[in-house]
PDB file of C-alpha atoms in Angstrom:
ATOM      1  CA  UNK A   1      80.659  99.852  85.992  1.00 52.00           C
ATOM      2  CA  UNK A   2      83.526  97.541  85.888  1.00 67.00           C
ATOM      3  CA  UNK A   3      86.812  97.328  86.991  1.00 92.00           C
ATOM      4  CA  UNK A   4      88.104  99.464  89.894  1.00 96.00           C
ATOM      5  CA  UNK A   5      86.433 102.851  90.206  1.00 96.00           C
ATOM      6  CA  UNK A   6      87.502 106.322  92.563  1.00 97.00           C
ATOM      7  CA  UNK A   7      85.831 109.248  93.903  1.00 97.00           C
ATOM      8  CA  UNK A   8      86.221 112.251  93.788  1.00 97.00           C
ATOM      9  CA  UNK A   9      88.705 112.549  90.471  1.00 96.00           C
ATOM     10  CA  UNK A  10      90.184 115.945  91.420  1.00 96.00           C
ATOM     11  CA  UNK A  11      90.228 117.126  95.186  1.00 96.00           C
ATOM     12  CA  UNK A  12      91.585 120.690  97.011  1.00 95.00           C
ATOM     13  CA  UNK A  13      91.300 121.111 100.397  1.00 92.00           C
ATOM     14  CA  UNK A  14      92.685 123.370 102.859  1.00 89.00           C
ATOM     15  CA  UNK A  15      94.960 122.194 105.533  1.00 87.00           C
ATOM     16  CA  UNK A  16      91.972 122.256 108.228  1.00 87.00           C
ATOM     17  CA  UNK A  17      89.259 120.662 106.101  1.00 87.00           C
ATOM     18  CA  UNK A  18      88.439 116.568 106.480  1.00 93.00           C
ATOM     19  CA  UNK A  19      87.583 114.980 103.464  1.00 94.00           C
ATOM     20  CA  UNK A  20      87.611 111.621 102.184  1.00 97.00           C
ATOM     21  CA  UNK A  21      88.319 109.541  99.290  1.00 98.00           C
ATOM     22  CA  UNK A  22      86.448 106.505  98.122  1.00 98.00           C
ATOM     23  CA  UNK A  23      87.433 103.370  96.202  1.00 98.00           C
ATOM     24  CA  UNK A  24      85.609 100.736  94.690  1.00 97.00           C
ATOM     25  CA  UNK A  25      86.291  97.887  92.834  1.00 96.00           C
ATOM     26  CA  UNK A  26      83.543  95.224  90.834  1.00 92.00           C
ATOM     27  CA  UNK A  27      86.152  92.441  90.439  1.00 94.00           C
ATOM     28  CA  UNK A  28      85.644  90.243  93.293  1.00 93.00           C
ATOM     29  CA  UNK A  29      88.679  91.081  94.969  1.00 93.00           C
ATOM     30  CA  UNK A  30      89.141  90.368  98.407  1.00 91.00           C
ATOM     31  CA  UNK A  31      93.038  92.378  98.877  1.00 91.00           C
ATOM     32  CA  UNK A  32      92.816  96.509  98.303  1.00 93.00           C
ATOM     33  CA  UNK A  33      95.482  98.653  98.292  1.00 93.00           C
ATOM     34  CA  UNK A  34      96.055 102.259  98.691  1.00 95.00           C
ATOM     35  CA  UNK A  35      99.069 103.855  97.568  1.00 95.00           C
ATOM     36  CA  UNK A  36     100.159 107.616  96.943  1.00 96.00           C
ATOM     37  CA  UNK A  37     102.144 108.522  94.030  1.00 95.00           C
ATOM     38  CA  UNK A  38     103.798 111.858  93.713  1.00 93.00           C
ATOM     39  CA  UNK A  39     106.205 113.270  91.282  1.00 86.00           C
ATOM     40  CA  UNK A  40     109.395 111.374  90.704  1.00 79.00           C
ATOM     41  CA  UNK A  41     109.051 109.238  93.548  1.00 87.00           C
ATOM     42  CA  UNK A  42     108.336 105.468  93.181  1.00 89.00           C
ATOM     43  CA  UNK A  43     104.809 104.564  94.316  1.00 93.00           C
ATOM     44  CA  UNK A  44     104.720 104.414  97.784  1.00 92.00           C
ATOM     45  CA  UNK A  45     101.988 101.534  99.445  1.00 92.00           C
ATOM     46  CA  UNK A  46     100.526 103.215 102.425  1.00 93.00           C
ATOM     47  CA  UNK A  47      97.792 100.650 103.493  1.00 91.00           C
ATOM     48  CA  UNK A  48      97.091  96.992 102.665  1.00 90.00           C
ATOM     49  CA  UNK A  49      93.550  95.119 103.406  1.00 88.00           C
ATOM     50  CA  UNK A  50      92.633  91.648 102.905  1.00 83.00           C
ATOM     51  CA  UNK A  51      88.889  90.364 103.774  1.00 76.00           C
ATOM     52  CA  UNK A  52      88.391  93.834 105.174  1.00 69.00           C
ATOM     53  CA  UNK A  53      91.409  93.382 107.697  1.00 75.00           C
ATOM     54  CA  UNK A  54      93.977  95.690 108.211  1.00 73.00           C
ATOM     55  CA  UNK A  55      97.294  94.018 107.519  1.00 69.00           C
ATOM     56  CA  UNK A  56      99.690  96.863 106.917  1.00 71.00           C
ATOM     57  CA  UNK A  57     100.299 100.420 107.714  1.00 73.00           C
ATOM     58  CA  UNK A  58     103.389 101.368 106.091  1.00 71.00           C
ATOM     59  CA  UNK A  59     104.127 104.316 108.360  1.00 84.00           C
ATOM     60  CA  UNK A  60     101.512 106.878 107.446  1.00 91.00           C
ATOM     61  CA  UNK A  61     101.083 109.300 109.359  1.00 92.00           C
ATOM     62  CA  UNK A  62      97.736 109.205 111.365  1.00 91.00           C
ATOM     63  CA  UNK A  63      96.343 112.246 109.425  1.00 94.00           C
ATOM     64  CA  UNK A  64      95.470 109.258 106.955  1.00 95.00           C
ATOM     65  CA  UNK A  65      92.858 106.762 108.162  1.00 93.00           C
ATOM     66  CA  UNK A  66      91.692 104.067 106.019  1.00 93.00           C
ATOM     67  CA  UNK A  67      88.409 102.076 106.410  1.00 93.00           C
ATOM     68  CA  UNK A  68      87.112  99.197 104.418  1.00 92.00           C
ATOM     69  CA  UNK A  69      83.373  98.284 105.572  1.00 91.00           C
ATOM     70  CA  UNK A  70      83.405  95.506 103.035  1.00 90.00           C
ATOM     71  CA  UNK A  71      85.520  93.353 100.272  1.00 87.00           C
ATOM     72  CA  UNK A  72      84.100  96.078  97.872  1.00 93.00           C
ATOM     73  CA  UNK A  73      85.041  99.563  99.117  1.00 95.00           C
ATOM     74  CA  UNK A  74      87.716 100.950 100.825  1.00 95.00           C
ATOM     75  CA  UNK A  75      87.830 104.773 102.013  1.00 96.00           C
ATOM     76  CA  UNK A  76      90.817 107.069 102.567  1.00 97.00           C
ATOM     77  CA  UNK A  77      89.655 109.586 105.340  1.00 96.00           C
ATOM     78  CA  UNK A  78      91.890 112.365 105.270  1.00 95.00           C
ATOM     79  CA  UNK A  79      92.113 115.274 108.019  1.00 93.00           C
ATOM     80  CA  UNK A  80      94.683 118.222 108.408  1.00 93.00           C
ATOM     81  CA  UNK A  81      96.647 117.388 106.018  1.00 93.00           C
ATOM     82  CA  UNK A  82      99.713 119.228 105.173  1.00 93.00           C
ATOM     83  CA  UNK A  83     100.984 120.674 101.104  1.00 93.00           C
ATOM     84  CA  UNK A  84     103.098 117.931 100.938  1.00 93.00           C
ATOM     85  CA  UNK A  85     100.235 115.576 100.736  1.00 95.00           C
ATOM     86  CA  UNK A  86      99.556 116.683  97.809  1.00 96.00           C
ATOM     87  CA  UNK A  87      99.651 113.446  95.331  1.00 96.00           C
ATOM     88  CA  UNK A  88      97.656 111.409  92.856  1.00 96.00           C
ATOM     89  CA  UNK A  89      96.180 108.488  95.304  1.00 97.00           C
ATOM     90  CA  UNK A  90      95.417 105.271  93.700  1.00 97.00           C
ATOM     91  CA  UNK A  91      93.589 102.626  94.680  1.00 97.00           C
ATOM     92  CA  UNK A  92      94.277  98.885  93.825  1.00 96.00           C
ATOM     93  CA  UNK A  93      92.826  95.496  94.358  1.00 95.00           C
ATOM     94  CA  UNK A  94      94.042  92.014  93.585  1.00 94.00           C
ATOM     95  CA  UNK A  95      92.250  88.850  93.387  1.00 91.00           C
ATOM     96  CA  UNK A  96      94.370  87.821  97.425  1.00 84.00           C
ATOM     97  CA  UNK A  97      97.676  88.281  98.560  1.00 78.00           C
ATOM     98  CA  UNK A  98      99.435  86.162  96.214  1.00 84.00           C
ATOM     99  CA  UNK A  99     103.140  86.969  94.741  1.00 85.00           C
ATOM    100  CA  UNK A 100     101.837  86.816  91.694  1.00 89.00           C
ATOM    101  CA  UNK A 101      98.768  88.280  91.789  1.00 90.00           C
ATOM    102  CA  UNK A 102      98.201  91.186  89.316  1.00 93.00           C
ATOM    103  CA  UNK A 103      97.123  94.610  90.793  1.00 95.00           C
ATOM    104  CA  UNK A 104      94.385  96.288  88.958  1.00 96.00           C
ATOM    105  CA  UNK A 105      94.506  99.833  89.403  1.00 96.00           C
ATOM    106  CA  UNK A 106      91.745 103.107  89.643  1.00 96.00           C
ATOM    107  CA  UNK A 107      92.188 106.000  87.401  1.00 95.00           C
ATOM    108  CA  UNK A 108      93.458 107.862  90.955  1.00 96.00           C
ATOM    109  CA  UNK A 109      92.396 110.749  92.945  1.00 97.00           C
ATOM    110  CA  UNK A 110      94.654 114.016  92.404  1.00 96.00           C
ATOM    111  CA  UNK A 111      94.522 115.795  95.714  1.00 96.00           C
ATOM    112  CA  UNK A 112      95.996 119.242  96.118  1.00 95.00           C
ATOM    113  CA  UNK A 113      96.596 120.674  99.810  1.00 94.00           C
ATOM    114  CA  UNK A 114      96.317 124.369 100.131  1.00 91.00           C
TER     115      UNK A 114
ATOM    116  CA  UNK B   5     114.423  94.513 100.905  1.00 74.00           C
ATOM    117  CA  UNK B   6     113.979  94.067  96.729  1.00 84.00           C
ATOM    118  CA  UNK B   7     114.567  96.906  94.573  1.00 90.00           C
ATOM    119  CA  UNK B   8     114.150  98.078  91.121  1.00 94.00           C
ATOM    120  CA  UNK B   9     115.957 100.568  88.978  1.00 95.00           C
ATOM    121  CA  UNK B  10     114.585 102.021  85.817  1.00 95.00           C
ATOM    122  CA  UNK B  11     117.306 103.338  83.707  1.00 92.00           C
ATOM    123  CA  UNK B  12     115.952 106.667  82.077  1.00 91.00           C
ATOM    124  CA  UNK B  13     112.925 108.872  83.312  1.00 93.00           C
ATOM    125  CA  UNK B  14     112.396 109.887  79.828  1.00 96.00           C
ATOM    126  CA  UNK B  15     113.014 108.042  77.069  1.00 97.00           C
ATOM    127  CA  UNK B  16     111.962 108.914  72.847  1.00 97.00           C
ATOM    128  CA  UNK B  17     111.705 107.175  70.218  1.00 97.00           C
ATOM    129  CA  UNK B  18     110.381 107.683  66.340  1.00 97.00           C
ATOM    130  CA  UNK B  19     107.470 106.371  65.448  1.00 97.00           C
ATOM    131  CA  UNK B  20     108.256 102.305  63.882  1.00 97.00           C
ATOM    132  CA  UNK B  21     111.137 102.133  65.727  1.00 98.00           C
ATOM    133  CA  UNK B  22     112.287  99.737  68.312  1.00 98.00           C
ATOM    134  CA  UNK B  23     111.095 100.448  72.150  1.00 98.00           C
ATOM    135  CA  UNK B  24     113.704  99.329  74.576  1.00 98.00           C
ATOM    136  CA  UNK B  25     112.920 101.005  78.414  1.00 98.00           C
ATOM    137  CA  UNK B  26     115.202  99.134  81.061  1.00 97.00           C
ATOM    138  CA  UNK B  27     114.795  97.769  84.296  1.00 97.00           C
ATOM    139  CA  UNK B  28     117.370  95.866  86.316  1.00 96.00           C
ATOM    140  CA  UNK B  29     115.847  94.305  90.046  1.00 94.00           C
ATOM    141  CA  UNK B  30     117.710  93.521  93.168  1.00 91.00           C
ATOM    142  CA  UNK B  31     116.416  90.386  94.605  1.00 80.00           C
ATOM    143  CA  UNK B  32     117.497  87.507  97.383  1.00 72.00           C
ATOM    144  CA  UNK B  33     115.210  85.009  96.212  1.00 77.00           C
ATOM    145  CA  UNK B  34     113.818  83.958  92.618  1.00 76.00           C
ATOM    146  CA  UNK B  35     112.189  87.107  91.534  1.00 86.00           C
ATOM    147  CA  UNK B  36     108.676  87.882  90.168  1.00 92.00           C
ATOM    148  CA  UNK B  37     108.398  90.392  88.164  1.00 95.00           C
ATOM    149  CA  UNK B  38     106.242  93.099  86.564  1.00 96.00           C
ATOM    150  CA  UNK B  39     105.706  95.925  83.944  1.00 98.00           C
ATOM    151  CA  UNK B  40     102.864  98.496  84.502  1.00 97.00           C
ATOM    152  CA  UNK B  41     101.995 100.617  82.073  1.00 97.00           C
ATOM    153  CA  UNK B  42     100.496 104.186  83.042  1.00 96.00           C
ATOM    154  CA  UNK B  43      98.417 106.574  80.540  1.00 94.00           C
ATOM    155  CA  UNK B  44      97.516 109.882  80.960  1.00 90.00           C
ATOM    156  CA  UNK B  45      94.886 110.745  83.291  1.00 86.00           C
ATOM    157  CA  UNK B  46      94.493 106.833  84.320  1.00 90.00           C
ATOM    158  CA  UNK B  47      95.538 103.919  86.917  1.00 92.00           C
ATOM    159  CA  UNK B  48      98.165 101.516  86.081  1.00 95.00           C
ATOM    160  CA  UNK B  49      97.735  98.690  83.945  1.00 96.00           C
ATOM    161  CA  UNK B  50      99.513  95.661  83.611  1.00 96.00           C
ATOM    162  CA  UNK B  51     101.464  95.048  80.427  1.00 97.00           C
ATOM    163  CA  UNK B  52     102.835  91.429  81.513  1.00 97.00           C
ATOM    164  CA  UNK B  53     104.335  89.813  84.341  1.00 95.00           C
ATOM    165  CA  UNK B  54     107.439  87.264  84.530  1.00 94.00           C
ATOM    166  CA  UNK B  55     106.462  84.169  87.389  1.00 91.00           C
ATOM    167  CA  UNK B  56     108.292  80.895  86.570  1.00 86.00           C
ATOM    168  CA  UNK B  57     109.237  78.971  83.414  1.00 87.00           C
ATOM    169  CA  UNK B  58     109.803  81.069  80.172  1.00 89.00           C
ATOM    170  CA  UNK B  59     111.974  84.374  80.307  1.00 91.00           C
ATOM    171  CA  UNK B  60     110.397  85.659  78.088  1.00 96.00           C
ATOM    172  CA  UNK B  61     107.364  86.970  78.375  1.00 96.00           C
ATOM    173  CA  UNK B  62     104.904  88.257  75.850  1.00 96.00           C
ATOM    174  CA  UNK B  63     102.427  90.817  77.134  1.00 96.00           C
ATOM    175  CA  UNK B  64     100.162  93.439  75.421  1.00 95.00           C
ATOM    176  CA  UNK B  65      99.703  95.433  72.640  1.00 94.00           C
ATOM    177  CA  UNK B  66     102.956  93.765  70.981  1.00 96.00           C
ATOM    178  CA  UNK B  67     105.224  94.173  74.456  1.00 97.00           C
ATOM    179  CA  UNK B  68     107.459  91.371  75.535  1.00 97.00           C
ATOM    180  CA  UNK B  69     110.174  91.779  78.091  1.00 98.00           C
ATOM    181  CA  UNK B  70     113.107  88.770  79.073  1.00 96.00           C
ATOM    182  CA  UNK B  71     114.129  87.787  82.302  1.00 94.00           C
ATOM    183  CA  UNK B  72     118.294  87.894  82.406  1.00 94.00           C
ATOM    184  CA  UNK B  73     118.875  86.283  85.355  1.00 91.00           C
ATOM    185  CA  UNK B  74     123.005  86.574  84.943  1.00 91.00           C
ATOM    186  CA  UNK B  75     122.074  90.494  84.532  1.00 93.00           C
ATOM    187  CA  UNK B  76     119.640  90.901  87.093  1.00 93.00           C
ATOM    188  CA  UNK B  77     117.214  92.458  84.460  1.00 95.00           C
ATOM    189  CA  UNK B  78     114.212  92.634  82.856  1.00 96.00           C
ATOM    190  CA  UNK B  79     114.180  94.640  80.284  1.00 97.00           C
ATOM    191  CA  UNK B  80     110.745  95.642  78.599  1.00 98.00           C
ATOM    192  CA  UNK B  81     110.724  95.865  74.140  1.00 98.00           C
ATOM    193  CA  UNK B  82     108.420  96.494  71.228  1.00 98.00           C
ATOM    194  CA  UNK B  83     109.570  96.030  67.860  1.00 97.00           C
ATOM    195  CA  UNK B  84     107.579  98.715  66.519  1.00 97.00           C
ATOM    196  CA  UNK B  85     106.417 102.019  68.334  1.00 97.00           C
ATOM    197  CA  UNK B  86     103.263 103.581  67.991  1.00 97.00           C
ATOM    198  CA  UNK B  87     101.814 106.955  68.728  1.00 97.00           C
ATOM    199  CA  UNK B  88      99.389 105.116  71.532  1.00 96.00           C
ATOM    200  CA  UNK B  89     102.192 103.614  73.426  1.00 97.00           C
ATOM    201  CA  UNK B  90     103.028 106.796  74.787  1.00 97.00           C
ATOM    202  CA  UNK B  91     102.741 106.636  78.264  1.00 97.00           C
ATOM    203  CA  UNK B  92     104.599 105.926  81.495  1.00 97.00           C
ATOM    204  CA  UNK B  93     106.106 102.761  82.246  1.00 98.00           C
ATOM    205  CA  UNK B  94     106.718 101.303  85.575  1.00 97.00           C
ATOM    206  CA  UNK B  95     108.973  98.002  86.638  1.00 97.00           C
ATOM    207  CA  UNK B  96     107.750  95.984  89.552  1.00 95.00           C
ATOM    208  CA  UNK B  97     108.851  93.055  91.818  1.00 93.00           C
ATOM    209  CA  UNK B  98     106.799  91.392  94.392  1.00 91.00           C
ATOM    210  CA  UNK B  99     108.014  89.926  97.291  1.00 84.00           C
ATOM    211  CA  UNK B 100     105.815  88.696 100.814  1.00 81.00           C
ATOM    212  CA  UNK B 101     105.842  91.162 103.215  1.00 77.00           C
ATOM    213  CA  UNK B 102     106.226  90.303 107.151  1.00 75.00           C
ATOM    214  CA  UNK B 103     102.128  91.096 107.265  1.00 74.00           C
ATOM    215  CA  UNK B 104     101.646  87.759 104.472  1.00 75.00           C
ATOM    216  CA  UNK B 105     100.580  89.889 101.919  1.00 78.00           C
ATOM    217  CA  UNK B 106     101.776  90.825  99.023  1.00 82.00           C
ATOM    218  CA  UNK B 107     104.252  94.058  98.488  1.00 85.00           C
ATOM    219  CA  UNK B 108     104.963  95.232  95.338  1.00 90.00           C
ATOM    220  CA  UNK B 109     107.907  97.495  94.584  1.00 91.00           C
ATOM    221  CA  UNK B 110     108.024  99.805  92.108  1.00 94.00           C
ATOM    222  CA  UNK B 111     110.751 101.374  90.044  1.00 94.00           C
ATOM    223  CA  UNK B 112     110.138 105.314  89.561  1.00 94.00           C
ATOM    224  CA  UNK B 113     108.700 105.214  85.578  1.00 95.00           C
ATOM    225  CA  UNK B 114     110.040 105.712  82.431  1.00 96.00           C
ATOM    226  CA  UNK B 115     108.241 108.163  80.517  1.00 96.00           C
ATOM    227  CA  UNK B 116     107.803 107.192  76.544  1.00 97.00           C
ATOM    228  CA  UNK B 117     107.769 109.885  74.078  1.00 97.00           C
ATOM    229  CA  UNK B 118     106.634 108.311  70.819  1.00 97.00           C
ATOM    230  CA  UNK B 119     107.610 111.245  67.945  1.00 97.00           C
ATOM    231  CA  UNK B 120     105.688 111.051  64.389  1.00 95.00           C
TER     232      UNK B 120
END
């Protein structure tokens, strides 16, 4: 596969279940992004990584835990999460942090909290 | 903090006729600047992005867009629309965050209806 991929496509969980979402990406990348995306709201970043380090939390809550074991994957770990979660979740990576760098994007997870 | 605003959530258009979707940016600093293009059921995509040099900026599948500095905007055109451009369209600016990285802002989509 190419490109940036995401897993699973469609999620529902109930407010007490953990799940997770996984991201990968075959470009080389060494900056992923996760950001959420919900309806009529601009996209909102929630966690940056760059050569697997941590180098932004943008305020999520800590129901939301990110981990990136490598340059390649990056995982969304998600636990008691509340309806309003409820969002597409995309996944991005970029070739480093540059301003100009171009974002390439995963086709998303849609998560629905029950 | 940079900012965009997207002027329209929906916009329509017939088929062959001219796409105009509009994006002004709020900026401190030189801006760099970016058009995402969203299709159903898929991650963004980059249509084209505006750096340094020429304003404007040709991107795919027959987009351009022009960099107005005087107007603060960026505005994103195709002469010609087809049924496959519709989609939703998202204005971006980048800036460095306090973390070195980079943050990308994005405006809240325009929504192209392409009718036949």
């Amino acid at each position: 596969e190419t490109g940036v991929t995401q897993t699973p496509r469609h999620l529902v969980m109930g407010m007490t279940n953990k799940k997770s979402l996984k991201c990968e990406q075959h470009l080389g990348h060494n900056a992923m992004y996760w950001y959420k995306q919900s309806a009529k709201k601009p996209l909102e970043l929630m966690f940056v990584y760059n050569f697997k380090e941590q180098t932004e939390n943008n305020s999520v809550p800590s129901r939301f835990s990110p981990e990136c074991p490598n340059s390649s994957h990056l995982f969304l770990h998600l636990h008691t999460l509340q309806p309003e979660d409820s969002a597409l979740y995309l996944c991005a990576s970029s070739i480093d942090r540059g301003l100009t760098d171009t974002q390439y994007f995963g086709p998303g997870t849609r998560l629905t909290v029950l | 903090a940079q900012s965009v605003t997207q002027l329209g959530s929906h916009v329509s258009v017939s088929e062959g006729a001219l796409v105009l979707l509009r994006c002004n940016y709020s900026s401190s600093v030189p801006p760099y600047l970016f058009w995402y293009v969203q299709y159903p059921n898929q991650g963004l995509q980059l249509l084209l992005k505006y750096t340094t040099g020429a304003t404007l900026v040709k991107g795919i599948n027959g987009f351009e867009a022009e960099f107005k500095k005087s107007e603060t905007s960026f505005h994103l055109t195709k002469p010609s629309a087809h049924m496959s451009d519709a989609a939703e369209y998202f204005c971006a600016v980048s800036d460095r965050a306090s973390g070195g990285y980079q943050k990308v802002t994005f405006g809240t989509g325009t929504k192209l209806q392409v009718i036949p």
